mmCIF file of C-alpha atoms in Angstrom:
data_model
loop_
_atom_site.group_PDB
_atom_site.id
_atom_site.type_symbol
_atom_site.label_atom_id
_atom_site.label_comp_id
_atom_site.label_asym_id
_atom_site.label_seq_id
_atom_site.Cartn_x
_atom_site.Cartn_y
_atom_site.Cartn_z
ATOM 1 C CA MET A 1401 116.879 80.393 97.300
ATOM 2 C CA PHE A 1402 119.455 81.028 94.583
ATOM 3 C CA ALA A 1403 118.802 84.133 92.474
ATOM 4 C CA MET A 1404 120.751 82.546 89.648
ATOM 5 C CA LEU A 1405 120.695 78.839 88.972
ATOM 6 C CA MET A 1406 123.958 78.139 87.170
ATOM 7 C CA GLY A 1407 123.481 81.185 84.952
ATOM 8 C CA LEU A 1408 119.711 80.813 84.669
ATOM 9 C CA LYS A 1409 117.184 83.220 86.140
ATOM 10 C CA SER A 1410 114.959 81.604 88.730
ATOM 11 C CA ILE A 1411 111.463 82.421 89.935
ATOM 12 C CA ALA A 1412 109.814 81.405 93.215
ATOM 13 C CA PRO A 1413 106.387 79.717 93.208
ATOM 14 C CA ARG A 1414 104.612 82.702 94.814
ATOM 15 C CA GLU A 1415 106.331 85.087 92.393
ATOM 16 C CA LEU A 1416 105.114 83.011 89.428
ATOM 17 C CA HIS A 1417 101.607 82.862 90.887
ATOM 18 C CA ALA A 1418 101.578 86.678 91.227
ATOM 19 C CA LEU A 1419 102.899 87.029 87.669
ATOM 20 C CA GLN A 1420 100.097 84.820 86.366
ATOM 21 C CA GLY A 1421 97.556 87.035 88.122
ATOM 22 C CA HIS A 1422 98.623 90.040 86.057
ATOM 23 C CA SER A 1423 97.113 89.539 82.644
ATOM 24 C CA GLY A 1424 97.888 91.925 79.868
ATOM 25 C CA GLN A 1425 101.063 92.316 77.905
ATOM 26 C CA GLY A 1426 102.935 89.142 77.066
ATOM 27 C CA ALA A 1427 101.359 86.271 78.959
ATOM 28 C CA THR A 1428 103.934 83.957 80.492
ATOM 29 C CA THR A 1429 104.106 80.436 79.069
ATOM 30 C CA VAL A 1430 104.645 77.935 81.882
ATOM 31 C CA VAL A 1431 106.235 74.665 80.782
ATOM 32 C CA ASP A 1432 106.094 71.492 82.884
ATOM 33 C CA VAL A 1433 108.794 69.052 81.763
ATOM 34 C CA ASN A 1434 107.693 66.269 84.122
ATOM 35 C CA ALA A 1435 106.384 62.963 82.776
ATOM 36 C CA ARG A 1436 102.840 63.176 81.392
ATOM 37 C CA HIS A 1437 101.372 61.132 84.282
ATOM 38 C CA SER A 1438 102.831 63.650 86.774
ATOM 39 C CA TRP A 1439 101.441 66.573 84.760
ATOM 40 C CA LEU A 1440 97.997 64.930 84.777
ATOM 41 C CA LYS A 1441 98.178 64.484 88.566
ATOM 42 C CA ALA A 1442 99.119 68.063 89.502
ATOM 43 C CA ARG A 1443 100.436 71.077 87.597
ATOM 44 C CA VAL A 1444 100.705 74.849 87.775
ATOM 45 C CA PRO A 1445 97.413 76.184 86.348
ATOM 46 C CA GLY A 1446 97.767 76.754 82.620
ATOM 47 C CA ALA A 1447 101.082 74.892 82.343
ATOM 48 C CA ILE A 1448 101.753 73.008 79.140
ATOM 49 C CA ASN A 1449 103.481 69.628 79.271
ATOM 50 C CA LEU A 1450 106.492 69.173 77.023
ATOM 51 C CA PRO A 1451 109.150 66.488 76.984
ATOM 52 C CA PRO A 1452 112.600 67.718 78.066
ATOM 53 C CA GLU A 1453 113.746 67.097 74.486
ATOM 54 C CA PHE A 1454 111.058 69.398 73.000
ATOM 55 C CA GLU A 1455 111.239 70.857 69.499
ATOM 56 C CA ALA A 1456 111.390 74.609 68.844
ATOM 57 C CA ALA A 1457 107.965 74.458 67.153
ATOM 58 C CA MET A 1458 106.402 73.418 70.492
ATOM 59 C CA LEU A 1459 107.233 76.796 72.067
ATOM 60 C CA PRO A 1460 105.598 80.172 71.317
ATOM 61 C CA ALA A 1461 106.659 81.727 68.008
ATOM 62 C CA ASP A 1462 107.436 85.001 69.817
ATOM 63 C CA ARG A 1463 110.976 84.557 71.124
ATOM 64 C CA ALA A 1464 110.554 87.573 73.418
ATOM 65 C CA ALA A 1465 107.640 85.857 75.199
ATOM 66 C CA PRO A 1466 108.400 84.975 78.832
ATOM 67 C CA LEU A 1467 108.934 81.247 79.486
ATOM 68 C CA VAL A 1468 109.061 79.516 82.873
ATOM 69 C CA PHE A 1469 110.189 75.893 83.086
ATOM 70 C CA TYR A 1470 109.749 73.559 86.057
ATOM 71 C CA CYS A 1471 110.002 69.880 86.892
ATOM 72 C CA SER A 1472 109.418 67.916 90.095
ATOM 73 C CA ASN A 1473 111.665 69.427 92.783
ATOM 74 C CA PRO A 1474 114.883 71.422 93.368
ATOM 75 C CA LEU A 1475 117.058 68.361 92.658
ATOM 76 C CA CYS A 1476 115.495 67.709 89.249
ATOM 77 C CA ARG A 1477 117.742 68.791 86.363
ATOM 78 C CA LYS A 1478 115.161 68.591 83.537
ATOM 79 C CA ALA A 1479 113.847 72.159 83.915
ATOM 80 C CA PRO A 1480 117.284 73.857 83.888
ATOM 81 C CA GLN A 1481 118.306 71.765 80.877
ATOM 82 C CA ALA A 1482 115.090 72.681 79.036
ATOM 83 C CA ALA A 1483 115.553 76.365 79.920
ATOM 84 C CA ARG A 1484 119.099 76.329 78.537
ATOM 85 C CA LYS A 1485 117.798 74.746 75.339
ATOM 86 C CA ALA A 1486 115.168 77.507 75.003
ATOM 87 C CA GLU A 1487 117.871 80.145 75.474
ATOM 88 C CA LYS A 1488 119.969 78.488 72.749
ATOM 89 C CA LEU A 1489 116.895 78.626 70.490
ATOM 90 C CA GLY A 1490 116.872 82.408 70.964
ATOM 91 C CA TYR A 1491 114.297 82.940 73.717
ATOM 92 C CA ALA A 1492 115.237 86.059 75.653
ATOM 93 C CA ASP A 1493 113.105 85.814 78.843
ATOM 94 C CA VAL A 1494 113.619 82.314 80.261
ATOM 95 C CA ARG A 1495 113.329 81.367 83.928
ATOM 96 C CA VAL A 1496 113.276 78.214 86.045
ATOM 97 C CA MET A 1497 110.966 77.577 88.983
ATOM 98 C CA SER A 1498 113.556 75.423 90.712
ATOM 99 C CA ALA A 1499 111.195 74.533 93.589
ATOM 100 C CA GLY A 1500 109.268 72.450 91.055
ATOM 101 C CA ILE A 1501 105.710 71.270 91.470
ATOM 102 C CA THR A 1502 106.513 70.043 94.995
ATOM 103 C CA GLY A 1503 107.481 73.592 95.981
ATOM 104 C CA TRP A 1504 104.352 74.993 94.303
ATOM 105 C CA VAL A 1505 102.103 72.544 96.191
ATOM 106 C CA GLY A 1506 104.089 73.078 99.408
ATOM 107 C CA ALA A 1507 103.415 76.825 99.141
ATOM 108 C CA GLY A 1508 99.681 76.066 99.142
ATOM 109 C CA LEU A 1509 99.145 77.405 95.637
ATOM 110 C CA PRO A 1510 96.335 76.138 93.380
ATOM 111 C CA VAL A 1511 96.898 73.225 91.005
ATOM 112 C CA GLU A 1512 95.171 71.816 87.952
ATOM 113 C CA SER A 1513 94.854 68.117 87.258
ATOM 114 C CA GLY A 1514 93.450 65.797 84.635
ATOM 115 C CA GLY A 1515 93.594 66.098 80.879
#
């Protein structure tokens, strides 16, 4: 797995799952940029669904808050593009789960579904 994804920090599914298990300071916002029907089918627990062309107001007001973006699989470019946009908006702690939801499911991690 690449530590850096074209200049972006990446996070593995199990690493994100462990991070979510540690509540406390600065909860991580997980952003699914897949189509809404995909998000409804299976998503990382607690993930919000945003379009890849999201507005700044859709993200947390705290620009130091950790953000993790993902899409469908390692070949999908929507998550890296969304992460770059968040960085340009001034977010300091932005990562990409490049494995996507397929990697999350493949690792046997829990998913949420429905609306």
